[in-house]
Amino acid sequence: MDKLAWQVADGSSTRHVAIIMDGNGRWAAERGLPRSEGHRQGVEALRRTVEASRDLGITHLTLYSFSSENWSRPKQEINDLFGLLRRFVRRDLAELHKNGVKIRVIGTRAGLDADLLRMIDDAVELTKDNTELNLTIAFNYGSRDEIARAARRIAEDVSNGSVTASDVTPELLGTYLDTAGLPDPDLLIRTSGELRLSNFLLWQLAYSEFVFVDVYWPDFSRELLEAAIDEYQRRSRRFGGTSTRSAG
Ligand code: IPE
Ligand code: IPE
Ligand code: MG
């Protein structure tokens, strides 16, 4: 796919793809491997996807990597997932920075170890001026939790007088979300064949196009990303109006 094809087709300069990276466990089970191996291969797919996104002119890539509900998994699996995140930051940060990737993390800090939080903060700080690709990792993230935290902060600001009740509009609420300042996703991709959001970006996906891909995340590839974008470009986005606006 021509990098520019997706960039110039309409007036907007942002191209935001959000992905629910699902199916690591089933990928491993099909091969008689432990789930941890599926997660390990999932990190490889993540690397490929970041690289392909840069090539394809995607400006914003948002990845769901650990949900607030994933705490209900066995302790060992949670340890594996946290270990992979640590290793990913340790091993890939320099390369991501060199390639102009700006890292952001959304989700709650509650329940995360201080050393992991420091690692995340350092990665965000190091890459804050990069402009090639905005990579947002949803980690310890749940959309209902995000909206509830935003509502709590608004309530605090109303009680301290810096906001009045009539100031509370969708635009204002958006500035209290973890995603404040990020454009809404144009395209949501979920792998593994599941047809649900699992508490991901409920607010931000209001008018996004959804593409469900029938492969497990470790098998996700540049070709499948291109195919999803192709499908996106054939959609007509109406945003509640009557005139059709081609997605591409
Ligand atoms: C996605 O794969 C990774 C995370 C949710 C952390 P899963 O671990 O959900 O794999 P399946 O869905 O059980 O196959
Ligand atoms: C969603 O996948 C969360 C991530 C991909 C991080 P899950 O595997 O946790 O979702 P459910 O349980 O199938 O809805
Ligand atoms: Mg899953």
Coordinates of N, CA, C and O in Angstrom, one line a residue, residues 3 5 9 11 24-25 28 52 67 79 85 109 114 119 143 151-152 154 187 190 192-193 196 231 233 244-245:
K3 N 2.1 4.6 1.1 CA 2.0 5.3 2.4 C 1.1 6.5 2.3 O 0.3 6.8 3.2
A5 N -1.4 7.1 0.2 CA -2.7 6.9 -0.1 C -3.7 7.2 1.0 O -4.7 7.7 0.8
A9 N -6.1 11.3 1.3 CA -7.5 11.1 0.8 C -8.5 12.1 1.4 O -9.5 12.4 0.7
G11 N -9.2 15.6 4.3 CA -8.5 16.7 4.9 C -7.8 16.5 6.2 O -6.8 17.1 6.5
N24 N -3.7 -14.6 22.1 CA -2.4 -15.2 22.4 C -2.5 -16.6 23.0 O -1.8 -17.5 22.7
G25 N -3.5 -16.7 24.0 CA -3.6 -18.0 24.7 C -4.1 -19.1 23.7 O -3.5 -20.2 23.8
A28 N -1.3 -20.3 21.4 CA -0.4 -21.2 22.1 C -1.1 -22.6 22.3 O -0.5 -23.6 22.0
A52 N 5.2 -1.5 10.8 CA 4.3 -1.4 9.7 C 3.5 -0.1 9.7 O 3.2 0.5 8.7
S67 N -5.9 -5.3 30.5 CA -7.2 -4.7 30.9 C -7.3 -4.7 32.4 O -6.7 -5.6 33.1
N79 N 2.1 -12.3 36.1 CA 3.6 -12.1 36.2 C 4.2 -12.1 34.8 O 5.1 -11.3 34.5
L85 N 6.1 -6.8 29.5 CA 6.1 -5.3 29.3 C 7.4 -4.7 29.7 O 8.0 -3.9 29.0
R109 N -2.8 4.0 37.4 CA -1.5 3.7 38.0 C -1.7 2.8 39.3 O -0.8 2.2 39.8
A114 N 6.0 0.5 42.0 CA 6.7 1.8 41.8 C 7.8 1.7 40.7 O 8.0 2.6 39.9
M119 N 9.6 3.2 35.2 CA 10.0 2.8 33.9 C 9.1 3.4 32.8 O 9.6 3.9 31.8
S143 N -12.2 1.1 30.3 CA -12.9 2.3 29.9 C -13.8 2.8 31.0 O -13.9 4.0 31.2
A151 N -15.0 11.4 35.9 CA -16.1 11.9 36.6 C -15.8 12.4 38.0 O -16.2 13.4 38.5
R152 N -14.9 11.6 38.7 CA -14.5 11.9 40.1 C -13.7 13.2 40.1 O -14.0 14.1 40.9
I154 N -13.9 15.6 37.8 CA -14.8 16.7 37.5 C -15.5 17.1 38.8 O -15.7 18.3 39.1
L187 N -10.1 3.8 13.1 CA -10.3 2.3 12.9 C -9.9 1.5 14.1 O -8.9 1.7 14.7
R190 N -9.9 -5.8 16.0 CA -9.7 -6.8 17.1 C -9.4 -8.1 16.4 O -10.1 -8.5 15.5
S192 N -8.6 -12.3 16.7 CA -9.0 -13.6 17.3 C -10.5 -14.0 17.1 O -10.9 -15.0 17.5
G193 N -11.2 -13.1 16.4 CA -12.6 -13.5 16.0 C -13.6 -13.1 17.0 O -14.8 -13.2 16.8
R196 N -16.4 -8.1 20.4 CA -16.8 -7.3 21.5 C -15.6 -6.3 21.8 O -14.5 -6.5 21.4
E231 N -10.2 -2.3 4.0 CA -11.6 -2.4 4.3 C -12.1 -1.1 4.8 O -13.2 -0.6 4.5
Q233 N -11.1 1.9 4.2 CA -11.3 2.9 3.1 C -12.5 2.7 2.3 O -12.9 3.6 1.6
T244 N -22.7 10.8 2.5 CA -21.6 9.8 2.8 C -20.3 10.5 2.6 O -20.0 11.2 1.7
R245 N -19.4 10.1 3.6 CA -18.1 10.6 3.5 C -17.2 9.4 3.5 O -17.2 8.6 4.4

